[in-house]
Short mmCIF file of C-alpha atoms in Angstrom, two decimals:
data_model
loop_
_atom_site.label_atom_id
_atom_site.label_comp_id
_atom_site.label_asym_id
_atom_site.label_seq_id
_atom_site.Cartn_x
_atom_site.Cartn_y
_atom_site.Cartn_z
CA UNK A 29 -0.07 0.05 0.03
CA UNK A 30 1.31 3.44 -0.91
CA UNK A 31 2.28 5.93 1.78
CA UNK A 32 -0.64 8.26 0.80
CA UNK A 33 -3.20 5.41 0.97
CA UNK A 34 -1.80 4.38 4.31
CA UNK A 35 -2.09 7.90 5.63
CA UNK A 36 -5.59 8.30 4.26
CA UNK A 37 -6.77 5.13 6.07
CA UNK A 38 -5.23 6.42 9.33
CA UNK A 39 -6.53 10.00 8.85
CA UNK A 40 -10.05 10.06 7.32
CA UNK A 41 -9.83 13.92 6.97
CA UNK A 42 -6.69 13.58 4.73
CA UNK A 43 -8.41 14.88 1.52
CA UNK A 44 -9.00 18.25 3.39
CA UNK A 45 -5.35 18.89 3.87
CA UNK A 46 -3.91 17.79 0.52
CA UNK A 47 -2.31 20.62 -1.38
CA UNK A 48 -4.90 22.07 -3.68
CA UNK A 49 -2.69 21.57 -6.78
CA UNK A 50 -2.06 17.80 -6.13
CA UNK A 51 -4.22 14.80 -6.36
CA UNK A 52 -3.87 11.58 -4.49
CA UNK A 53 -2.78 9.70 -7.62
CA UNK A 54 0.07 11.88 -8.04
CA UNK A 55 1.60 10.78 -4.85
CA UNK A 56 1.14 7.01 -5.37
CA UNK A 57 4.60 6.39 -6.71
CA UNK A 58 6.24 8.13 -3.57
CA UNK A 59 6.72 5.34 -0.97
CA UNK A 60 8.83 7.43 1.35
CA UNK A 61 10.31 10.78 1.79
CA UNK A 62 14.17 10.92 1.63
CA UNK A 63 14.20 13.99 3.67
CA UNK A 64 13.29 11.94 6.71
CA UNK A 65 16.24 9.56 6.54
CA UNK A 66 18.30 11.37 9.17
CA UNK A 67 17.16 13.24 12.25
CA UNK A 68 18.38 16.78 12.11
CA UNK A 69 18.11 17.48 15.81
CA UNK A 70 18.84 15.60 19.04
CA UNK A 71 17.02 16.35 22.19
CA UNK A 72 18.25 15.65 25.72
CA UNK A 73 15.64 15.74 28.39
CA UNK A 74 16.08 17.12 31.95
CA UNK A 75 13.83 17.47 34.87
CA UNK A 76 13.23 19.77 37.90
CA UNK A 77 14.51 23.31 37.46
CA UNK A 78 16.78 22.22 34.68
CA UNK A 79 15.99 23.19 31.01
CA UNK A 80 13.45 20.65 29.58
CA UNK A 81 15.49 20.11 26.36
CA UNK A 82 18.90 20.87 25.05
CA UNK A 83 19.38 21.15 21.27
CA UNK A 84 22.28 21.70 18.99
CA UNK A 85 22.58 22.84 15.31
CA UNK A 86 19.07 24.30 15.38
CA UNK A 87 19.51 25.86 11.94
CA UNK A 88 17.35 28.95 12.47
CA UNK A 89 15.97 30.48 9.33
CA UNK A 90 15.51 34.22 9.75
CA UNK A 91 18.91 35.79 9.36
CA UNK A 92 20.06 33.45 6.59
CA UNK A 93 16.76 34.13 4.66
CA UNK A 94 17.11 37.85 4.99
CA UNK A 95 20.70 37.75 3.94
CA UNK A 96 19.61 35.79 0.70
CA UNK A 97 17.09 38.42 -0.04
CA UNK A 98 19.67 41.12 0.12
CA UNK A 99 19.17 42.53 3.63
CA UNK A 100 22.32 43.09 5.68
CA UNK A 101 21.93 41.23 8.97
CA UNK A 102 25.32 42.04 10.37
CA UNK A 103 23.90 44.11 13.28
CA UNK A 104 21.12 41.68 13.97
CA UNK A 105 23.57 38.74 14.21
CA UNK A 106 25.80 40.68 16.65
CA UNK A 107 22.72 41.57 18.81
CA UNK A 108 21.81 37.88 18.77
CA UNK A 109 25.32 36.94 19.90
CA UNK A 110 25.03 39.50 22.71
CA UNK A 111 21.70 37.90 23.83
CA UNK A 112 23.27 34.49 23.71
CA UNK A 113 26.18 35.57 25.80
CA UNK A 114 23.87 36.60 28.57
CA UNK A 115 21.54 33.57 28.59
CA UNK A 116 24.37 31.22 28.50
CA UNK A 117 24.93 32.21 32.19
CA UNK A 118 21.55 30.94 33.13
CA UNK A 119 22.36 28.12 35.47
CA UNK A 120 19.46 25.92 36.85
CA UNK A 121 19.62 28.10 40.02
CA UNK A 122 19.86 31.37 38.25
CA UNK A 123 16.72 30.57 36.29
CA UNK A 124 14.81 30.44 39.49
CA UNK A 125 16.42 33.48 41.05
CA UNK A 126 14.24 36.48 41.76
CA UNK A 127 15.04 39.45 39.47
CA UNK A 128 15.42 41.60 42.69
CA UNK A 129 18.60 39.65 43.57
CA UNK A 130 19.83 38.39 40.16
CA UNK A 131 23.58 38.86 39.63
CA UNK A 132 24.84 36.54 36.89
CA UNK A 133 22.56 37.74 33.99
CA UNK A 134 22.63 41.39 33.17
CA UNK A 135 18.74 41.79 32.40
CA UNK A 136 19.18 45.28 31.20
CA UNK A 137 21.75 44.43 28.59
CA UNK A 138 19.81 41.26 27.62
CA UNK A 139 16.65 43.34 26.97
CA UNK A 140 18.65 45.83 24.92
CA UNK A 141 20.15 43.18 22.81
CA UNK A 142 16.63 41.96 22.04
CA UNK A 143 15.72 45.45 21.08
CA UNK A 144 18.88 45.95 19.05
CA UNK A 145 18.22 42.81 16.94
CA UNK A 146 14.57 43.81 16.16
CA UNK A 147 15.67 47.38 15.46
CA UNK A 148 18.19 46.15 12.92
CA UNK A 149 15.60 43.85 11.35
CA UNK A 150 13.08 46.57 10.71
CA UNK A 151 15.10 49.68 10.27
CA UNK A 152 17.86 48.49 8.01
CA UNK A 153 20.10 51.09 9.67
CA UNK A 154 23.79 51.17 8.90
CA UNK A 155 24.55 51.70 12.60
CA UNK A 156 23.52 49.43 15.40
CA UNK A 157 21.28 50.53 18.34
CA UNK A 158 23.65 51.95 20.88
CA UNK A 159 23.26 49.43 23.59
CA UNK A 160 25.99 50.84 25.91
CA UNK A 161 24.39 54.38 25.72
CA UNK A 162 21.09 52.99 26.97
CA UNK A 163 22.88 50.96 29.69
CA UNK A 164 24.32 54.30 30.88
CA UNK A 165 20.86 55.70 30.81
CA UNK A 166 19.60 52.93 32.93
CA UNK A 167 22.52 53.47 35.40
CA UNK A 168 21.65 57.19 35.50
CA UNK A 169 18.28 56.32 37.03
CA UNK A 170 20.06 54.91 40.00
CA UNK A 171 22.47 57.70 40.41
CA UNK A 172 19.55 60.17 40.09
CA UNK A 173 17.89 58.57 42.99
CA UNK A 174 21.10 59.13 45.11
CA UNK A 175 20.99 62.74 44.45
CA UNK A 176 17.31 63.39 45.25
CA UNK A 177 16.43 60.99 48.02
CA UNK A 178 19.60 60.62 50.10
CA UNK A 179 17.37 61.50 53.08
CA UNK A 180 15.67 58.07 52.85
CA UNK A 181 18.91 56.35 53.53
CA UNK A 182 18.82 54.59 56.89
CA UNK A 183 15.11 55.01 57.09
CA UNK A 184 12.59 51.96 57.44
CA UNK A 185 12.27 49.70 54.37
CA UNK A 186 8.72 50.94 53.97
CA UNK A 187 9.79 54.61 53.74
CA UNK A 188 12.77 53.75 51.57
CA UNK A 189 10.67 52.00 48.98
CA UNK A 190 7.95 54.64 49.13
CA UNK A 191 10.65 57.23 48.26
CA UNK A 192 12.02 54.89 45.42
CA UNK A 193 8.59 54.57 43.84
CA UNK A 194 7.84 58.25 44.22
CA UNK A 195 11.06 58.86 42.32
CA UNK A 196 10.43 56.26 39.67
CA UNK A 197 6.64 56.76 39.08
CA UNK A 198 6.45 60.40 40.13
CA UNK A 199 9.52 62.40 39.40
CA UNK A 200 10.60 60.30 36.47
CA UNK A 201 7.18 59.65 35.28
CA UNK A 202 7.35 56.07 34.40
CA UNK A 203 3.88 54.48 33.88
CA UNK A 204 2.08 51.33 32.47
CA UNK A 205 1.28 51.42 28.87
CA UNK A 206 -2.41 51.04 28.10
CA UNK A 207 -3.76 48.29 25.82
CA UNK A 208 -5.22 49.00 22.45
CA UNK A 209 -7.40 46.34 20.85
CA UNK A 210 -6.22 43.94 23.46
CA UNK A 211 -2.55 44.62 22.70
CA UNK A 212 0.28 46.85 23.97
CA UNK A 213 1.90 49.27 21.57
CA UNK A 214 5.27 47.92 20.36
CA UNK A 215 7.32 50.77 21.84
CA UNK A 216 6.17 49.56 25.28
CA UNK A 217 7.82 46.26 24.76
CA UNK A 218 11.43 47.49 24.11
CA UNK A 219 13.69 48.80 26.94
CA UNK A 220 15.33 51.54 24.91
CA UNK A 221 11.84 52.86 23.98
CA UNK A 222 10.52 52.73 27.61
CA UNK A 223 13.58 54.57 28.85
CA UNK A 224 12.88 57.25 26.22
CA UNK A 225 9.09 57.56 26.43
CA UNK A 226 8.63 56.39 30.12
CA UNK A 227 5.76 54.21 29.22
CA UNK A 228 6.14 50.43 29.21
CA UNK A 229 4.81 46.96 29.95
CA UNK A 230 4.77 45.39 33.50
CA UNK A 231 7.81 43.32 32.45
CA UNK A 232 9.83 46.42 31.37
CA UNK A 233 8.87 48.42 34.42
CA UNK A 234 9.87 45.53 36.64
CA UNK A 235 13.13 45.15 34.93
CA UNK A 236 13.95 48.81 35.39
CA UNK A 237 12.92 48.54 39.12
CA UNK A 238 15.15 45.55 39.56
CA UNK A 239 18.10 47.24 37.90
CA UNK A 240 17.80 50.20 40.29
CA UNK A 241 17.73 47.79 43.21
CA UNK A 242 20.72 45.93 41.95
CA UNK A 243 22.84 49.20 41.83
CA UNK A 244 21.61 50.34 45.24
CA UNK A 245 22.62 46.92 46.62
CA UNK A 246 26.04 47.14 44.92
CA UNK A 247 26.57 50.54 46.69
CA UNK A 248 25.53 48.93 49.95
CA UNK A 249 22.69 51.40 50.25
CA UNK A 250 20.02 48.76 50.19
CA UNK A 251 20.50 46.92 53.49
CA UNK A 252 17.27 44.76 53.77
CA UNK A 253 15.81 41.87 51.77
CA UNK A 254 13.65 43.49 49.10
CA UNK A 255 11.35 41.79 46.71
CA UNK A 256 9.37 43.15 43.69
CA UNK A 257 5.61 42.44 43.43
CA UNK A 258 4.82 41.79 39.72
CA UNK A 259 1.25 42.85 38.78
CA UNK A 260 -0.74 40.37 36.71
CA UNK A 261 -3.50 42.79 35.83
CA UNK A 262 -3.44 45.45 33.22
CA UNK A 263 -3.00 48.50 35.23
CA UNK A 264 -0.92 47.77 38.38
CA UNK A 265 2.57 48.97 38.78
CA UNK A 266 5.53 46.81 40.00
CA UNK A 267 6.07 47.67 43.72
CA UNK A 268 8.78 46.75 46.26
CA UNK A 269 8.12 45.20 49.63
CA UNK A 270 10.10 44.11 52.61
CA UNK A 271 10.37 40.36 52.16
CA UNK A 272 10.50 39.59 55.86
CA UNK A 273 6.97 40.98 55.92
CA UNK A 274 5.67 39.23 52.94
CA UNK A 275 2.50 36.98 52.79
CA UNK A 276 2.13 33.55 51.20
CA UNK A 277 0.00 35.17 48.52
CA UNK A 278 2.91 37.28 47.40
CA UNK A 279 4.72 34.22 46.14
CA UNK A 280 2.81 34.07 42.85
CA UNK A 281 3.86 37.60 42.18
CA UNK A 282 7.59 37.13 42.34
CA UNK A 283 9.32 37.28 38.97
CA UNK A 284 12.33 35.04 38.40
CA UNK A 285 15.00 35.76 35.86
CA UNK A 286 13.81 33.07 33.55
CA UNK A 287 10.19 34.09 33.84
CA UNK A 288 10.89 37.76 33.11
CA UNK A 289 12.86 36.83 29.90
CA UNK A 290 10.09 34.58 28.83
CA UNK A 291 7.49 37.41 29.56
CA UNK A 292 9.53 39.90 27.52
CA UNK A 293 9.69 37.61 24.50
CA UNK A 294 6.21 36.33 24.67
CA UNK A 295 4.92 39.95 24.63
CA UNK A 296 6.85 40.59 21.51
CA UNK A 297 5.69 37.26 19.95
CA UNK A 298 1.98 38.17 20.66
CA UNK A 299 2.47 41.70 19.47
CA UNK A 300 3.94 40.76 16.09
CA UNK A 301 2.14 37.47 15.31
CA UNK A 302 0.91 37.87 11.88
CA UNK A 303 -2.50 36.34 12.46
CA UNK A 304 -4.21 38.56 14.85
CA UNK A 305 -7.84 39.12 15.97
CA UNK A 306 -9.81 39.42 19.15
CA UNK A 307 -10.51 35.71 19.60
CA UNK A 308 -8.98 34.38 22.73
CA UNK A 309 -7.69 31.15 20.92
CA UNK A 310 -3.91 30.54 21.01
CA UNK A 311 -1.57 32.03 18.52
CA UNK A 312 -0.83 28.63 17.16
CA UNK A 313 -4.43 28.00 16.49
CA UNK A 314 -4.95 31.33 14.78
CA UNK A 315 -2.09 30.54 12.29
CA UNK A 316 -3.27 26.89 11.83
CA UNK A 317 -6.86 28.11 10.99
CA UNK A 318 -5.47 30.28 8.22
CA UNK A 319 -3.53 27.09 6.96
CA UNK A 320 -6.78 25.08 7.15
CA UNK A 321 -5.14 22.79 9.58
CA UNK A 322 -8.15 22.88 12.03
CA UNK A 323 -11.50 21.28 12.18
CA UNK A 324 -13.96 24.12 11.63
CA UNK A 325 -16.69 22.19 13.20
CA UNK A 326 -14.89 22.24 16.56
CA UNK A 327 -14.03 25.95 16.49
CA UNK A 328 -16.16 28.74 17.78
CA UNK A 329 -17.94 30.59 15.04
CA UNK A 330 -15.77 33.45 13.80
CA UNK A 331 -16.88 37.02 13.33
CA UNK A 332 -16.46 38.74 10.04
CA UNK A 333 -13.56 40.71 11.28
CA UNK A 334 -11.76 37.76 12.31
CA UNK A 335 -12.16 35.99 8.96
CA UNK A 336 -11.16 39.25 7.08
CA UNK A 337 -8.02 39.55 9.39
CA UNK A 338 -6.96 35.91 8.60
CA UNK A 339 -7.45 36.37 4.87
CA UNK A 340 -5.64 39.67 4.91
CA UNK A 341 -2.70 38.16 6.79
CA UNK A 342 -2.47 35.29 4.37
CA UNK A 343 -2.77 37.74 1.43
CA UNK A 344 0.09 39.77 2.78
CA UNK A 345 2.38 36.77 3.32
CA UNK A 346 1.67 35.45 -0.18
CA UNK A 347 2.73 38.94 -1.62
CA UNK A 348 5.85 38.92 0.64
CA UNK A 349 4.79 41.86 2.68
CA UNK A 350 6.53 41.59 6.09
CA UNK A 351 4.34 43.75 8.26
CA UNK A 352 1.56 46.30 8.30
CA UNK A 353 -0.14 48.37 11.03
CA UNK A 354 -1.88 46.16 13.68
CA UNK A 355 -1.38 43.12 11.65
CA UNK A 356 1.93 41.75 12.95
CA UNK A 357 5.47 41.44 11.66
CA UNK A 358 6.74 38.10 10.41
CA UNK A 359 10.37 39.02 10.99
CA UNK A 360 10.01 40.02 14.59
CA UNK A 361 7.67 37.13 15.30
CA UNK A 362 10.27 34.78 13.96
CA UNK A 363 13.02 36.43 15.98
CA UNK A 364 10.94 36.23 19.19
CA UNK A 365 10.23 32.55 18.55
CA UNK A 366 13.88 31.76 17.91
CA UNK A 367 15.06 33.42 21.07
CA UNK A 368 12.38 31.67 23.15
CA UNK A 369 13.66 28.31 21.74
CA UNK A 370 17.14 29.31 22.81
CA UNK A 371 15.80 29.85 26.39
CA UNK A 372 14.78 26.27 26.51
CA UNK A 373 11.68 26.62 28.61
CA UNK A 374 8.77 25.25 26.60
CA UNK A 375 8.61 22.69 23.79
CA UNK A 376 5.60 24.32 22.35
CA UNK A 377 7.97 27.10 21.01
CA UNK A 378 9.05 24.59 18.36
CA UNK A 379 5.53 24.08 17.22
CA UNK A 380 4.79 27.84 17.06
CA UNK A 381 8.12 28.37 15.17
CA UNK A 382 7.10 25.56 12.79
CA UNK A 383 3.67 27.05 11.82
CA UNK A 384 5.34 30.32 11.00
CA UNK A 385 7.95 28.58 8.84
CA UNK A 386 5.19 26.73 6.99
CA UNK A 387 3.52 30.08 6.15
CA UNK A 388 6.83 31.45 4.89
CA UNK A 389 7.26 28.28 2.67
CA UNK A 390 10.09 26.75 4.46
CA UNK A 391 8.41 23.40 4.49
CA UNK A 392 11.32 21.11 5.31
CA UNK A 393 12.46 23.29 8.18
CA UNK A 394 8.86 23.41 9.46
CA UNK A 395 8.53 19.74 9.41
CA UNK A 396 11.94 19.39 11.31
CA UNK A 397 10.80 21.70 14.08
CA UNK A 398 7.39 20.02 14.22
CA UNK A 399 9.04 16.73 14.68
CA UNK A 400 11.30 18.12 17.40
CA UNK A 401 8.22 19.45 19.21
CA UNK A 402 6.61 15.91 19.10
CA UNK A 403 9.85 14.49 20.50
CA UNK A 404 10.23 16.94 23.42
CA UNK A 405 6.54 17.48 24.53
CA UNK A 406 6.45 13.99 26.05
CA UNK A 407 9.10 14.99 28.59
CA UNK A 408 7.01 17.92 29.87
CA UNK A 409 3.35 16.87 29.87
CA UNK A 410 0.77 19.71 30.20
CA UNK A 411 -1.66 19.95 33.09
CA UNK A 412 -5.10 19.00 31.74
CA UNK A 413 -6.41 22.30 32.87
CA UNK A 414 -3.39 24.46 31.67
CA UNK A 415 -4.75 24.95 28.15
CA UNK A 416 -8.46 24.43 27.24
CA UNK A 417 -7.50 24.39 23.57
CA UNK A 418 -4.95 21.51 23.97
CA UNK A 419 -7.17 18.97 21.94
CA UNK A 420 -7.67 21.47 19.14
CA UNK A 421 -3.90 22.26 19.00
CA UNK A 422 -3.02 18.48 18.98
CA UNK A 423 -5.47 17.91 16.11
CA UNK A 424 -3.89 20.88 14.23
CA UNK A 425 -0.37 19.52 14.71
CA UNK A 426 -1.47 16.16 13.36
CA UNK A 427 -2.94 17.78 10.29
CA UNK A 428 0.05 20.12 9.73
CA UNK A 429 2.39 17.07 10.07
CA UNK A 430 0.39 15.18 7.39
CA UNK A 431 0.37 18.15 5.05
CA UNK A 432 4.08 18.87 5.29
CA UNK A 433 4.77 15.12 4.72
CA UNK A 434 2.83 15.16 1.60
CA UNK A 435 4.22 18.46 0.29
CA UNK A 436 7.77 17.12 0.76
CA UNK A 437 6.91 13.90 -1.01
CA UNK A 438 5.85 15.66 -4.12
CA UNK A 439 8.40 15.86 -6.76
CA UNK A 440 10.33 19.06 -6.92
CA UNK A 441 9.96 20.03 -3.17
CA UNK A 442 13.39 19.92 -1.45
CA UNK A 443 15.63 21.92 0.71
CA UNK A 444 16.99 23.72 -2.31
CA UNK A 445 13.63 24.44 -3.86
CA UNK A 446 11.68 25.85 -0.83
CA UNK A 447 10.32 29.29 -1.91
CA UNK A 448 11.84 32.05 0.21
CA UNK A 449 9.20 34.25 1.80
CA UNK A 450 11.74 37.13 2.07
CA UNK A 451 12.95 37.06 -1.45
CA UNK A 452 10.03 38.95 -3.04
CA UNK A 453 8.96 41.50 -0.51
CA UNK A 454 7.34 44.91 -0.79
CA UNK A 455 7.95 47.31 2.12
CA UNK A 456 4.63 48.47 3.80
CA UNK A 457 5.84 51.88 4.55
#
């Protein structure tokens, strides 16, 4: 029995995922896909507070694809190296260390390297984002506090923190950025923009708060155990408190080094995901629906706006348009996915990266990452209540796997012939 007939028997819905230009008979002579003869990745599973997987030779797509389309990625690559130089210091202990006492990883620099890479990807500037200059601006916040609030030194922890927050949120004017259409504005997600405009996400404000505490502790001015309360709502500000007087309920609001970096990158991933609408479904499902890899009978009825958004996103991708106002940015979404994979915290990042690669036409790479997701997810099973869309996502993964298998089985599709999403682009501005 041919591979397609076998697949069709196993998956009754197979005809709905076949490429529209192909018929079943066209695949009958293909008994196997040569691309699958060798695994391209190896996964090592860990437990406890260790990374859940370790991967080598990931073969990320973004920078090479942009280079091949004539975009200079020198500055983007250097910024990625800077990011890597910081997260390589994340030991299992450091990953679980509170940001208020973190020492090994320079969170300010790490966030600025993220900003520098994305700035290079979208601006095509001949000069890189001045990371060191913004590090100095971040340090100036700490020295500024010394100048204006030296009378708080030696006072009670409560008065000290009250003065610090009066300085940060009053005198300096830092504030939470408001949501528009259920999303934060992009400049609220990058540290250099937040330092300039004084408006940022909870993650960015927490990072700034922790960097000030770090400097005050280095100067031996902070002489008590201080923790930062991270707000999980849309309006609250990060606040400091004396840890000796903390309550059990405060524990869920403590942000660790790993969790902060994941929060920063997931905010970017959500902001620039190319398939956006107001439906509360996951990012993966929104992209899978556009690819017709979901069972429509199991999906909540979509509004006209959602359908139009999905079709508009697909049309932009087919034309090679990278980004447009309020409809995501494929470059920065891919960059966020790659950095989340490098953090090694959640196997689902392989899956999300795979669906973006599918939409970009990198079918072989997409299948490789989807296989890696399936290999690694078994080592970190989800809680049944952690994601109410798990069954829909699993079904979409299965459909995407079959579709990619069939595409790569068809004559002419190979590593060398994958179409390059970035090679025929039209700038949206």
